[in-house]
mmCIF file of C-alpha atoms in Angstrom:
data_model
loop_
_atom_site.group_PDB
_atom_site.id
_atom_site.type_symbol
_atom_site.label_atom_id
_atom_site.label_comp_id
_atom_site.label_asym_id
_atom_site.label_seq_id
_atom_site.Cartn_x
_atom_site.Cartn_y
_atom_site.Cartn_z
ATOM 1 C CA MET Q 170 -16.369 -37.002 -12.408
ATOM 2 C CA ARG Q 171 -13.277 -38.025 -14.333
ATOM 3 C CA VAL Q 172 -10.388 -35.678 -14.849
ATOM 4 C CA SER Q 173 -11.471 -35.120 -18.464
ATOM 5 C CA GLU Q 174 -14.789 -33.730 -17.251
ATOM 6 C CA LEU Q 175 -12.991 -31.617 -14.638
ATOM 7 C CA VAL Q 176 -10.935 -30.093 -17.476
ATOM 8 C CA GLU Q 177 -14.045 -29.397 -19.485
ATOM 9 C CA ARG Q 178 -16.163 -27.943 -16.700
ATOM 10 C CA SER Q 179 -13.391 -25.852 -15.112
ATOM 11 C CA GLY Q 180 -11.785 -24.650 -18.335
ATOM 12 C CA VAL Q 181 -8.391 -25.381 -16.739
ATOM 13 C CA PRO Q 182 -6.024 -27.393 -18.991
ATOM 14 C CA LEU Q 183 -5.037 -30.904 -17.905
ATOM 15 C CA ALA Q 184 -1.368 -29.942 -17.580
ATOM 16 C CA SER Q 185 -2.267 -27.172 -15.127
ATOM 17 C CA ILE Q 186 -4.512 -29.493 -13.108
ATOM 18 C CA LYS Q 187 -1.665 -32.018 -12.834
ATOM 19 C CA TYR Q 188 0.670 -29.222 -11.779
ATOM 20 C CA TYR Q 189 -1.726 -27.963 -9.083
ATOM 21 C CA LEU Q 190 -2.146 -31.546 -7.790
ATOM 22 C CA ARG Q 191 1.639 -31.984 -7.590
ATOM 23 C CA GLU Q 192 2.102 -28.640 -5.872
ATOM 24 C CA GLY Q 193 -0.646 -29.307 -3.347
ATOM 25 C CA LEU Q 194 -2.961 -26.464 -4.391
ATOM 26 C CA LEU Q 195 -5.615 -28.943 -5.577
ATOM 27 C CA MET Q 196 -6.574 -31.774 -3.221
ATOM 28 C CA PRO Q 197 -6.188 -35.316 -4.662
ATOM 29 C CA GLY Q 198 -9.256 -37.023 -6.130
ATOM 30 C CA GLU Q 199 -10.625 -40.284 -4.820
ATOM 31 C CA SER Q 200 -8.493 -43.024 -6.345
ATOM 32 C CA THR Q 201 -10.479 -45.454 -8.516
ATOM 33 C CA GLY Q 202 -7.583 -47.354 -10.055
ATOM 34 C CA ALA Q 203 -3.856 -47.228 -10.675
ATOM 35 C CA THR Q 204 -4.140 -44.248 -13.054
ATOM 36 C CA GLN Q 205 -7.641 -42.977 -12.397
ATOM 37 C CA ALA Q 206 -9.304 -40.803 -9.804
ATOM 38 C CA ARG Q 207 -12.733 -39.338 -9.265
ATOM 39 C CA TYR Q 208 -13.279 -35.620 -8.680
ATOM 40 C CA ASP Q 209 -16.247 -33.665 -7.374
ATOM 41 C CA GLU Q 210 -17.658 -30.191 -6.854
ATOM 42 C CA ARG Q 211 -15.006 -29.388 -4.257
ATOM 43 C CA HIS Q 212 -12.351 -29.723 -6.955
ATOM 44 C CA LEU Q 213 -14.277 -27.489 -9.331
ATOM 45 C CA LYS Q 214 -14.660 -24.868 -6.637
ATOM 46 C CA ARG Q 215 -10.972 -25.042 -5.751
ATOM 47 C CA LEU Q 216 -9.951 -24.641 -9.395
ATOM 48 C CA ARG Q 217 -12.161 -21.568 -9.605
ATOM 49 C CA LEU Q 218 -10.374 -20.146 -6.559
ATOM 50 C CA ILE Q 219 -6.918 -20.951 -8.000
ATOM 51 C CA LYS Q 220 -7.894 -19.277 -11.277
ATOM 52 C CA ALA Q 221 -9.104 -16.169 -9.462
ATOM 53 C CA LEU Q 222 -5.914 -15.952 -7.398
ATOM 54 C CA THR Q 223 -3.488 -16.526 -10.272
ATOM 55 C CA ASP Q 224 -5.260 -15.046 -13.320
ATOM 56 C CA VAL Q 225 -7.238 -12.179 -11.820
ATOM 57 C CA VAL Q 226 -5.322 -11.211 -8.692
ATOM 58 C CA GLY Q 227 -2.045 -12.122 -10.407
ATOM 59 C CA LEU Q 228 -0.575 -14.162 -7.536
ATOM 60 C CA SER Q 229 2.328 -16.504 -8.242
ATOM 61 C CA VAL Q 230 1.562 -20.200 -7.700
ATOM 62 C CA GLN Q 231 3.750 -19.967 -4.586
ATOM 63 C CA LYS Q 232 1.681 -17.114 -3.137
ATOM 64 C CA ALA Q 233 -1.586 -18.821 -4.103
ATOM 65 C CA ARG Q 234 -0.366 -21.902 -2.221
ATOM 66 C CA GLU Q 235 0.174 -19.789 0.902
ATOM 67 C CA VAL Q 236 -3.447 -18.677 0.762
ATOM 68 C CA ILE Q 237 -4.687 -22.205 0.144
ATOM 69 C CA ALA Q 238 -2.559 -23.605 2.959
ATOM 70 C CA VAL Q 239 -4.548 -21.423 5.358
ATOM 71 C CA ILE Q 240 -7.787 -22.899 3.995
ATOM 72 C CA ASP Q 241 -6.486 -26.471 4.209
ATOM 73 C CA GLU Q 242 -4.678 -26.152 7.545
ATOM 74 C CA PRO Q 243 -6.488 -23.517 9.570
ATOM 75 C CA VAL Q 244 -5.202 -22.774 13.055
ATOM 76 C CA ALA Q 245 -7.579 -22.600 15.981
ATOM 77 C CA ASP Q 246 -7.955 -18.825 16.048
ATOM 78 C CA PRO Q 247 -10.083 -17.618 13.098
ATOM 79 C CA PHE Q 248 -8.619 -14.112 13.422
ATOM 80 C CA ASP Q 249 -5.115 -15.505 12.923
ATOM 81 C CA ASN Q 250 -6.268 -17.423 9.834
ATOM 82 C CA LEU Q 251 -7.542 -14.234 8.225
ATOM 83 C CA GLY Q 252 -4.293 -12.441 9.043
ATOM 84 C CA ARG Q 253 -2.182 -15.225 7.522
ATOM 85 C CA ALA Q 254 -4.268 -15.313 4.337
ATOM 86 C CA ILE Q 255 -4.343 -11.538 3.836
ATOM 87 C CA ALA Q 256 -0.571 -11.367 4.403
ATOM 88 C CA ALA Q 257 -0.124 -13.523 1.280
ATOM 89 C CA LEU Q 258 -1.798 -10.875 -0.900
ATOM 90 C CA PRO Q 259 -0.183 -7.925 -2.673
ATOM 91 C CA PRO Q 260 0.907 -5.191 -2.286
ATOM 92 C CA TYR Q 261 3.944 -6.687 -0.595
ATOM 93 C CA THR Q 262 6.141 -4.547 1.572
ATOM 94 C CA ASP Q 263 9.124 -5.602 3.592
ATOM 95 C CA ALA Q 264 8.802 -2.579 5.821
ATOM 96 C CA THR Q 265 8.267 -3.552 9.431
ATOM 97 C CA GLY Q 266 9.683 -0.459 11.046
ATOM 98 C CA ASP Q 267 7.963 2.532 12.471
ATOM 99 C CA ALA Q 268 4.846 3.744 10.696
ATOM 100 C CA PRO Q 269 4.163 7.113 12.306
ATOM 101 C CA ARG Q 270 1.635 8.381 9.730
ATOM 102 C CA ALA Q 271 -0.428 5.188 9.767
ATOM 103 C CA ARG Q 272 -0.320 5.013 13.549
ATOM 104 C CA ALA Q 273 -1.596 8.575 13.903
ATOM 105 C CA VAL Q 274 -4.461 7.892 11.484
ATOM 106 C CA LEU Q 275 -5.500 4.685 13.226
ATOM 107 C CA GLU Q 276 -5.355 6.336 16.628
ATOM 108 C CA ARG Q 277 -7.589 9.140 15.426
ATOM 109 C CA LEU Q 278 -10.029 6.632 13.964
ATOM 110 C CA GLY Q 279 -9.968 4.569 17.172
ATOM 111 C CA GLN Q 280 -8.882 1.414 15.333
ATOM 112 C CA VAL Q 281 -6.411 -1.235 16.449
ATOM 113 C CA CYS Q 282 -2.860 -0.613 15.200
ATOM 114 C CA ASP Q 283 -0.817 -3.800 14.968
ATOM 115 C CA PRO Q 284 2.436 -3.073 13.077
ATOM 116 C CA SER Q 285 2.870 -6.770 12.335
ATOM 117 C CA TYR Q 286 -0.246 -6.563 10.144
ATOM 118 C CA ALA Q 287 0.797 -5.806 6.545
ATOM 119 C CA GLY Q 288 -1.913 -3.168 6.078
ATOM 120 C CA VAL Q 289 -0.116 -0.784 8.452
ATOM 121 C CA ALA Q 290 3.010 -0.566 6.262
ATOM 122 C CA GLN Q 291 0.763 -0.400 3.192
ATOM 123 C CA LEU Q 292 -1.032 2.667 4.606
ATOM 124 C CA GLU Q 293 2.256 4.277 5.649
ATOM 125 C CA ARG Q 294 3.690 3.954 2.115
ATOM 126 C CA ALA Q 295 0.496 5.314 0.561
ATOM 127 C CA LEU Q 296 0.405 8.338 2.896
ATOM 128 C CA GLU Q 297 4.101 8.983 2.223
ATOM 129 C CA ALA Q 298 3.578 8.920 -1.541
ATOM 130 C CA ALA Q 299 0.730 11.454 -1.380
ATOM 131 C CA GLU Q 300 2.912 13.693 0.787
ATOM 132 C CA ALA Q 301 5.855 13.423 -1.630
ATOM 133 C CA ALA Q 302 3.592 14.453 -4.508
ATOM 134 C CA GLY Q 303 2.718 17.633 -2.598
ATOM 135 C CA MET Q 304 -0.875 16.597 -1.831
ATOM 136 C CA PRO Q 305 -0.864 15.056 1.671
ATOM 137 C CA MET Q 306 -4.175 13.658 2.949
ATOM 138 C CA SER Q 307 -5.742 16.354 5.151
ATOM 139 C CA ASP Q 308 -7.177 15.410 8.539
ATOM 140 C CA GLU Q 309 -10.621 16.235 7.226
ATOM 141 C CA ARG Q 310 -10.203 13.920 4.246
ATOM 142 C CA LEU Q 311 -8.897 11.110 6.441
ATOM 143 C CA ALA Q 312 -11.912 11.505 8.720
ATOM 144 C CA VAL Q 313 -14.371 11.381 5.792
ATOM 145 C CA TYR Q 314 -12.655 8.428 4.115
ATOM 146 C CA GLY Q 315 -12.285 6.680 7.473
ATOM 147 C CA GLU Q 316 -15.955 6.967 8.358
ATOM 148 C CA HIS Q 317 -17.222 5.612 5.054
ATOM 149 C CA VAL Q 318 -14.560 2.945 4.636
ATOM 150 C CA ARG Q 319 -15.441 1.784 8.114
ATOM 151 C CA ALA Q 320 -19.105 1.391 7.141
ATOM 152 C CA ILE Q 321 -18.106 -0.664 4.085
ATOM 153 C CA ALA Q 322 -15.790 -2.827 6.184
ATOM 154 C CA GLU Q 323 -18.462 -3.459 8.839
ATOM 155 C CA PHE Q 324 -20.765 -4.697 6.080
ATOM 156 C CA ASP Q 325 -17.999 -6.922 4.673
ATOM 157 C CA ILE Q 326 -17.121 -8.437 8.035
ATOM 158 C CA SER Q 327 -20.763 -9.076 8.941
ATOM 159 C CA GLY Q 328 -20.821 -11.562 6.048
ATOM 160 C CA VAL Q 329 -17.769 -13.638 7.081
ATOM 161 C CA PRO Q 330 -18.934 -17.283 7.196
ATOM 162 C CA ASP Q 331 -18.434 -19.285 10.392
ATOM 163 C CA ASP Q 332 -16.688 -22.195 8.671
ATOM 164 C CA PRO Q 333 -12.915 -21.462 8.861
ATOM 165 C CA ALA Q 334 -12.094 -22.477 5.257
ATOM 166 C CA ALA Q 335 -15.071 -20.566 3.851
ATOM 167 C CA ALA Q 336 -14.103 -17.549 5.968
ATOM 168 C CA VAL Q 337 -10.621 -17.438 4.454
ATOM 169 C CA GLU Q 338 -11.965 -17.844 0.920
ATOM 170 C CA TYR Q 339 -14.535 -15.086 1.488
ATOM 171 C CA SER Q 340 -11.912 -12.738 2.894
ATOM 172 C CA VAL Q 341 -9.345 -13.331 0.182
ATOM 173 C CA ILE Q 342 -11.825 -12.974 -2.694
ATOM 174 C CA GLY Q 343 -13.601 -10.110 -0.969
ATOM 175 C CA THR Q 344 -10.321 -8.266 -0.431
ATOM 176 C CA THR Q 345 -8.741 -8.734 -3.829
ATOM 177 C CA LEU Q 346 -11.712 -8.901 -6.199
ATOM 178 C CA TYR Q 347 -13.885 -6.259 -4.576
ATOM 179 C CA GLU Q 348 -11.013 -3.740 -4.381
ATOM 180 C CA PRO Q 349 -11.095 -3.113 -8.154
ATOM 181 C CA VAL Q 350 -14.898 -2.784 -7.959
ATOM 182 C CA LEU Q 351 -14.550 -0.183 -5.206
ATOM 183 C CA LEU Q 352 -11.992 1.832 -7.182
ATOM 184 C CA ALA Q 353 -14.054 1.758 -10.361
ATOM 185 C CA MET Q 354 -17.123 2.828 -8.364
ATOM 186 C CA ARG Q 355 -15.181 5.764 -6.898
ATOM 187 C CA ARG Q 356 -14.041 6.932 -10.342
ATOM 188 C CA LEU Q 357 -17.594 6.686 -11.633
ATOM 189 C CA ALA Q 358 -18.953 8.561 -8.623
ATOM 190 C CA HIS Q 359 -16.342 11.270 -9.325
ATOM 191 C CA HIS Q 360 -17.478 11.337 -12.917
ATOM 192 C CA ASP Q 361 -21.082 11.721 -11.831
ATOM 193 C CA ALA Q 362 -20.369 14.354 -9.164
ATOM 194 C CA ALA Q 363 -18.094 16.337 -11.500
ATOM 195 C CA TYR Q 364 -20.716 16.167 -14.231
ATOM 196 C CA ARG Q 365 -23.325 17.632 -11.922
ATOM 197 C CA ARG Q 366 -21.010 20.272 -10.512
ATOM 198 C CA LEU Q 367 -19.262 21.366 -13.692
ATOM 199 C CA ARG Q 368 -22.100 21.015 -16.157
ATOM 200 C CA GLY Q 369 -24.672 22.201 -13.660
ATOM 201 C CA ALA Q 370 -26.911 19.176 -14.247
ATOM 202 C CA GLU Q 371 -29.631 18.322 -11.772
ATOM 203 C CA PRO Q 372 -29.033 15.323 -9.481
ATOM 204 C CA GLY Q 373 -30.838 12.274 -10.843
ATOM 205 C CA SER Q 374 -31.116 13.852 -14.301
ATOM 206 C CA ALA Q 375 -30.440 12.279 -17.658
ATOM 207 C CA GLU Q 376 -27.315 10.856 -19.237
ATOM 208 C CA PRO Q 377 -24.705 12.819 -21.117
ATOM 209 C CA SER Q 378 -25.174 12.813 -24.863
ATOM 210 C CA ALA Q 379 -21.785 11.110 -25.396
ATOM 211 C CA GLY Q 380 -21.549 7.396 -25.771
ATOM 212 C CA MET Z 286 17.339 29.434 -9.935
ATOM 213 C CA ARG Z 287 19.897 27.746 -12.128
ATOM 214 C CA VAL Z 288 19.447 24.215 -13.398
ATOM 215 C CA SER Z 289 22.006 22.968 -10.854
ATOM 216 C CA GLU Z 290 19.794 24.233 -8.022
ATOM 217 C CA LEU Z 291 16.737 22.716 -9.700
ATOM 218 C CA VAL Z 292 18.528 19.350 -9.678
ATOM 219 C CA GLU Z 293 19.414 19.740 -6.035
ATOM 220 C CA ARG Z 294 16.032 20.898 -4.795
ATOM 221 C CA SER Z 295 13.962 18.457 -6.865
ATOM 222 C CA GLY Z 296 16.195 15.432 -6.458
ATOM 223 C CA VAL Z 297 15.719 14.761 -10.192
ATOM 224 C CA PRO Z 298 18.987 14.095 -12.066
ATOM 225 C CA LEU Z 299 20.117 16.581 -14.733
ATOM 226 C CA ALA Z 300 19.811 13.996 -17.514
ATOM 227 C CA SER Z 301 16.148 13.397 -16.620
ATOM 228 C CA ILE Z 302 15.436 17.137 -16.458
ATOM 229 C CA LYS Z 303 16.927 17.578 -19.939
ATOM 230 C CA TYR Z 304 14.866 14.659 -21.175
ATOM 231 C CA TYR Z 305 11.633 16.086 -19.749
ATOM 232 C CA LEU Z 306 12.440 19.474 -21.320
ATOM 233 C CA ARG Z 307 13.014 17.825 -24.719
ATOM 234 C CA GLU Z 308 9.821 15.775 -24.448
ATOM 235 C CA GLY Z 309 7.718 18.768 -23.437
ATOM 236 C CA LEU Z 310 6.749 17.520 -19.962
ATOM 237 C CA LEU Z 311 8.725 20.316 -18.279
ATOM 238 C CA MET Z 312 8.170 23.843 -19.554
ATOM 239 C CA PRO Z 313 11.315 25.699 -20.696
ATOM 240 C CA GLY Z 314 13.054 28.055 -18.253
ATOM 241 C CA GLU Z 315 13.569 31.733 -18.940
ATOM 242 C CA SER Z 316 16.594 32.032 -21.197
ATOM 243 C CA THR Z 317 19.437 34.065 -19.666
ATOM 244 C CA GLY Z 318 22.130 33.325 -22.233
ATOM 245 C CA ALA Z 319 23.061 30.954 -25.036
ATOM 246 C CA THR Z 320 23.379 27.966 -22.713
ATOM 247 C CA GLN Z 321 21.699 29.159 -19.517
ATOM 248 C CA ALA Z 322 18.128 29.446 -18.298
ATOM 249 C CA ARG Z 323 16.444 30.431 -15.089
ATOM 250 C CA TYR Z 324 13.905 28.179 -13.376
ATOM 251 C CA ASP Z 325 11.372 28.877 -10.657
ATOM 252 C CA GLU Z 326 8.857 27.265 -8.302
ATOM 253 C CA ARG Z 327 6.628 26.236 -11.211
ATOM 254 C CA HIS Z 328 9.403 23.993 -12.478
ATOM 255 C CA LEU Z 329 9.913 22.434 -9.061
ATOM 256 C CA LYS Z 330 6.203 21.771 -8.755
ATOM 257 C CA ARG Z 331 6.048 20.257 -12.233
ATOM 258 C CA LEU Z 332 8.997 17.958 -11.474
ATOM 259 C CA ARG Z 333 7.205 16.778 -8.340
ATOM 260 C CA LEU Z 334 4.154 15.963 -10.451
ATOM 261 C CA ILE Z 335 6.243 14.126 -13.081
ATOM 262 C CA LYS Z 336 7.926 12.116 -10.316
ATOM 263 C CA ALA Z 337 4.571 11.174 -8.780
ATOM 264 C CA LEU Z 338 3.167 10.108 -12.138
ATOM 265 C CA THR Z 339 6.173 8.081 -13.239
ATOM 266 C CA ASP Z 340 7.665 6.758 -9.992
ATOM 267 C CA VAL Z 341 4.602 6.286 -7.800
ATOM 268 C CA VAL Z 342 1.736 5.758 -10.237
ATOM 269 C CA GLY Z 343 4.091 3.969 -12.635
ATOM 270 C CA LEU Z 344 3.032 5.817 -15.792
ATOM 271 C CA SER Z 345 5.269 5.704 -18.853
ATOM 272 C CA VAL Z 346 6.715 9.077 -19.908
ATOM 273 C CA GLN Z 347 4.296 8.960 -22.867
ATOM 274 C CA LYS Z 348 1.271 8.533 -20.566
ATOM 275 C CA ALA Z 349 2.568 11.197 -18.161
ATOM 276 C CA ARG Z 350 2.856 13.538 -21.139
ATOM 277 C CA GLU Z 351 -0.825 12.934 -21.986
ATOM 278 C CA VAL Z 352 -1.786 14.029 -18.467
ATOM 279 C CA ILE Z 353 0.475 17.071 -18.610
ATOM 280 C CA ALA Z 354 -0.823 18.050 -22.044
ATOM 281 C CA VAL Z 355 -4.264 18.483 -20.467
ATOM 282 C CA ILE Z 356 -2.755 20.797 -17.839
ATOM 283 C CA ASP Z 357 -0.819 22.811 -20.419
ATOM 284 C CA GLU Z 358 -3.523 22.926 -23.099
ATOM 285 C CA PRO Z 359 -6.871 22.768 -21.340
ATOM 286 C CA VAL Z 360 -9.999 22.893 -23.491
ATOM 287 C CA ALA Z 361 -12.843 25.243 -22.606
ATOM 288 C CA ASP Z 362 -14.996 22.668 -20.813
ATOM 289 C CA PRO Z 363 -13.467 21.761 -17.401
ATOM 290 C CA PHE Z 364 -15.448 18.490 -17.337
ATOM 291 C CA ASP Z 365 -13.817 17.414 -20.606
ATOM 292 C CA ASN Z 366 -10.377 18.246 -19.211
ATOM 293 C CA LEU Z 367 -10.928 15.939 -16.243
ATOM 294 C CA GLY Z 368 -12.158 13.158 -18.544
ATOM 295 C CA ARG Z 369 -9.109 13.473 -20.810
ATOM 296 C CA ALA Z 370 -6.692 13.412 -17.859
ATOM 297 C CA ILE Z 371 -8.328 10.461 -16.099
ATOM 298 C CA ALA Z 372 -8.395 8.499 -19.373
ATOM 299 C CA ALA Z 373 -4.580 8.608 -19.376
ATOM 300 C CA LEU Z 374 -4.442 6.701 -16.077
ATOM 301 C CA PRO Z 375 -4.360 2.927 -15.531
ATOM 302 C CA PRO Z 376 -6.027 0.469 -15.492
ATOM 303 C CA TYR Z 377 -6.193 0.583 -19.278
ATOM 304 C CA THR Z 378 -8.857 -1.316 -21.094
ATOM 305 C CA ASP Z 379 -9.573 -1.334 -24.798
ATOM 306 C CA ALA Z 380 -13.114 -2.517 -24.187
ATOM 307 C CA THR Z 381 -15.656 -0.081 -25.582
ATOM 308 C CA GLY Z 382 -18.503 -2.499 -26.159
ATOM 309 C CA ASP Z 383 -21.527 -3.215 -24.080
ATOM 310 C CA ALA Z 384 -21.126 -3.105 -20.286
ATOM 311 C CA PRO Z 385 -24.412 -4.588 -19.046
ATOM 312 C CA ARG Z 386 -23.286 -5.167 -15.433
ATOM 313 C CA ALA Z 387 -21.852 -1.666 -15.009
ATOM 314 C CA ARG Z 388 -24.860 -0.087 -16.682
ATOM 315 C CA ALA Z 389 -27.266 -1.887 -14.340
ATOM 316 C CA VAL Z 390 -25.282 -0.791 -11.276
ATOM 317 C CA LEU Z 391 -25.101 2.843 -12.374
ATOM 318 C CA GLU Z 392 -28.802 2.894 -13.190
ATOM 319 C CA ARG Z 393 -29.644 1.567 -9.754
ATOM 320 C CA LEU Z 394 -27.379 4.164 -8.146
ATOM 321 C CA GLY Z 395 -28.902 6.932 -10.284
ATOM 322 C CA GLN Z 396 -25.518 7.936 -11.726
ATOM 323 C CA VAL Z 397 -24.678 8.987 -15.257
ATOM 324 C CA CYS Z 398 -23.515 6.106 -17.443
ATOM 325 C CA ASP Z 399 -21.336 7.244 -20.310
ATOM 326 C CA PRO Z 400 -19.729 4.186 -21.978
ATOM 327 C CA SER Z 401 -17.038 6.389 -23.515
ATOM 328 C CA TYR Z 402 -15.743 7.051 -19.976
ATOM 329 C CA ALA Z 403 -13.037 4.483 -19.126
ATOM 330 C CA GLY Z 404 -14.443 3.833 -15.645
ATOM 331 C CA VAL Z 405 -17.460 2.036 -17.107
ATOM 332 C CA ALA Z 406 -15.362 -0.694 -18.755
ATOM 333 C CA GLN Z 407 -13.204 -0.822 -15.615
ATOM 334 C CA LEU Z 408 -16.276 -1.539 -13.466
ATOM 335 C CA GLU Z 409 -17.586 -4.098 -15.959
ATOM 336 C CA ARG Z 410 -14.291 -6.045 -15.888
ATOM 337 C CA ALA Z 411 -14.168 -5.937 -12.082
ATOM 338 C CA LEU Z 412 -17.757 -7.193 -11.720
ATOM 339 C CA GLU Z 413 -17.066 -9.940 -14.261
ATOM 340 C CA ALA Z 414 -13.991 -11.107 -12.369
ATOM 341 C CA ALA Z 415 -15.879 -11.373 -9.073
ATOM 342 C CA GLU Z 416 -18.602 -13.342 -10.847
ATOM 343 C CA ALA Z 417 -16.066 -15.712 -12.434
ATOM 344 C CA ALA Z 418 -14.542 -16.366 -9.005
ATOM 345 C CA GLY Z 419 -17.962 -17.492 -7.768
ATOM 346 C CA MET Z 420 -18.515 -14.448 -5.521
ATOM 347 C CA PRO Z 421 -20.570 -11.933 -7.519
ATOM 348 C CA MET Z 422 -21.321 -8.607 -5.839
ATOM 349 C CA SER Z 423 -24.813 -8.840 -4.355
ATOM 350 C CA ASP Z 424 -27.310 -6.026 -4.872
ATOM 351 C CA GLU Z 425 -27.129 -5.269 -1.178
ATOM 352 C CA ARG Z 426 -23.329 -4.985 -1.262
ATOM 353 C CA LEU Z 427 -23.443 -2.758 -4.336
ATOM 354 C CA ALA Z 428 -25.946 -0.496 -2.576
ATOM 355 C CA VAL Z 429 -23.778 -0.231 0.569
ATOM 356 C CA TYR Z 430 -20.553 0.348 -1.363
ATOM 357 C CA GLY Z 431 -22.355 2.764 -3.685
ATOM 358 C CA GLU Z 432 -23.709 4.917 -0.888
ATOM 359 C CA HIS Z 433 -20.402 5.292 0.926
ATOM 360 C CA VAL Z 434 -18.248 5.630 -2.182
ATOM 361 C CA ARG Z 435 -20.621 8.365 -3.297
ATOM 362 C CA ALA Z 436 -20.078 10.258 -0.028
ATOM 363 C CA ILE Z 437 -16.291 10.004 -0.467
ATOM 364 C CA ALA Z 438 -16.554 11.177 -4.076
ATOM 365 C CA GLU Z 439 -18.751 14.151 -3.156
ATOM 366 C CA PHE Z 440 -16.099 15.208 -0.657
ATOM 367 C CA ASP Z 441 -13.359 14.795 -3.274
ATOM 368 C CA ILE Z 442 -15.207 16.780 -5.932
ATOM 369 C CA SER Z 443 -16.082 19.596 -3.520
ATOM 370 C CA GLY Z 444 -12.340 20.293 -3.330
ATOM 371 C CA VAL Z 445 -11.653 20.584 -7.085
ATOM 372 C CA PRO Z 446 -9.920 23.945 -7.611
ATOM 373 C CA ASP Z 447 -11.422 26.437 -10.074
ATOM 374 C CA ASP Z 448 -8.184 26.954 -12.002
ATOM 375 C CA PRO Z 449 -8.237 24.461 -14.914
ATOM 376 C CA ALA Z 450 -4.614 23.335 -14.593
ATOM 377 C CA ALA Z 451 -4.871 22.975 -10.811
ATOM 378 C CA ALA Z 452 -8.136 21.050 -11.236
ATOM 379 C CA VAL Z 453 -6.475 18.475 -13.492
ATOM 380 C CA GLU Z 454 -3.514 18.110 -11.147
ATOM 381 C CA TYR Z 455 -5.818 17.689 -8.146
ATOM 382 C CA SER Z 456 -7.913 15.090 -9.931
ATOM 383 C CA VAL Z 457 -5.005 13.042 -11.223
ATOM 384 C CA ILE Z 458 -3.148 12.990 -7.906
ATOM 385 C CA GLY Z 459 -6.365 12.494 -5.963
ATOM 386 C CA THR Z 460 -7.381 9.582 -8.146
ATOM 387 C CA THR Z 461 -4.107 7.720 -8.318
ATOM 388 C CA LEU Z 462 -2.450 8.512 -4.985
ATOM 389 C CA TYR Z 463 -5.516 8.391 -2.771
ATOM 390 C CA GLU Z 464 -6.664 5.051 -4.220
ATOM 391 C CA PRO Z 465 -3.894 3.121 -2.404
ATOM 392 C CA VAL Z 466 -4.742 5.016 0.801
ATOM 393 C CA LEU Z 467 -8.385 4.020 0.445
ATOM 394 C CA LEU Z 468 -7.516 0.341 -0.091
ATOM 395 C CA ALA Z 469 -5.115 0.250 2.853
ATOM 396 C CA MET Z 470 -7.744 1.933 5.044
ATOM 397 C CA ARG Z 471 -10.318 -0.697 4.016
ATOM 398 C CA ARG Z 472 -7.944 -3.547 4.895
ATOM 399 C CA LEU Z 473 -7.222 -1.957 8.253
ATOM 400 C CA ALA Z 474 -10.915 -1.401 8.924
ATOM 401 C CA HIS Z 475 -11.456 -5.100 8.122
ATOM 402 C CA HIS Z 476 -8.672 -5.966 10.524
ATOM 403 C CA ASP Z 477 -10.252 -3.859 13.231
ATOM 404 C CA ALA Z 478 -13.804 -5.117 12.625
ATOM 405 C CA ALA Z 479 -12.656 -8.756 12.456
ATOM 406 C CA TYR Z 480 -10.652 -8.285 15.631
ATOM 407 C CA ARG Z 481 -13.712 -7.024 17.459
ATOM 408 C CA ARG Z 482 -16.007 -9.668 16.026
ATOM 409 C CA LEU Z 483 -13.725 -12.698 16.295
ATOM 410 C CA ARG Z 484 -11.879 -11.822 19.464
ATOM 411 C CA GLY Z 485 -14.950 -10.291 21.057
ATOM 412 C CA ALA Z 486 -13.117 -7.081 21.954
ATOM 413 C CA GLU Z 487 -15.067 -3.964 22.841
ATOM 414 C CA PRO Z 488 -15.251 -1.199 20.240
ATOM 415 C CA GLY Z 489 -12.743 1.512 21.021
ATOM 416 C CA SER Z 490 -10.777 -0.813 23.278
ATOM 417 C CA ALA Z 491 -7.043 -1.332 23.442
ATOM 418 C CA GLU Z 492 -4.539 -2.631 20.944
ATOM 419 C CA PRO Z 493 -3.668 -6.260 20.359
ATOM 420 C CA SER Z 494 -0.597 -7.389 22.223
ATOM 421 C CA ALA Z 495 1.240 -8.253 19.004
ATOM 422 C CA GLY Z 496 3.712 -5.848 17.427
#
């Protein structure tokens, strides 16, 4: 397809497409003349990914490029590719020091603890904040969360495609776009459980009158 | 204690304490003279809550006041108090219209669906975003997430204190400060599961050499 059709089908303005081409986020089309090029479904798919990363996840173009670089130039080890891609996602933390709370949790859960992985500092900060607010996570709560989060993660990882580029795309979208789904589902499950407990409704019973 | 001790023990500057008193977030101390008042543990606890809401959760003072108003002026129905408090928390959405995706998910999970509850619009937006990125949540994924999120939520709700003010505080802190813990734990569980799958390590085995 021509670039005009790419604009129409992707909903991305021409100026942005040119910018992504210049910055290397979008791969060049097949040249069909001095000022023309042909694009295909790969370009549409890539634009959809760029839109998700910048508009929905809120990444800067620079950070989106880091993710895309992993897709375009994967290293041999698929595990390292995932690590590189996830490291380009928020929340960012420059903490690389000791993470005693996170380490203790991971040890109890029997999970690998690699302090160079950004998630370790992320967990440490989150545990610290709950502590500072006077409501530290109890061991019992960590065990319950850990068990069920683990089951969700096993399901997620079982779906990682074998193709390295597809694996990175799956992991990045699955991390950033399913996180808000998970949080909304938790709030709604709270709503449901509180409704049943506080209003004394029967499980599986009807809807509240509100709405 | 005097206000000077309150400053010292809370770590909140005097100017902020005066501001919170003026704005009604912090309850007045017991007057002991024309320009003096005595403060106690309730004030320390309240300052810790205000700090968590503004510094960690990132609420504006106006939004923090909405949460605190529910604690200070609870209505008779504890379920309504929780709803009012949670509605003051981000993410904010002004959508109140139809939420067909969220409704379908909640129906399948057998949970109450009350469109006036902010979580419904939040779930709708999150499902929409995943769809737009070309990776909609499959029914199977929604069922797996739903089951385990439900178990986490049941645990959370079983701990709601009976005292109305304490219940609101528990719910607000538990919602906003445990969400980042949950997300970090999911990323770390991914890391662990991917490590085992892609590096072929044995479950429960040692740490990666990195770090």
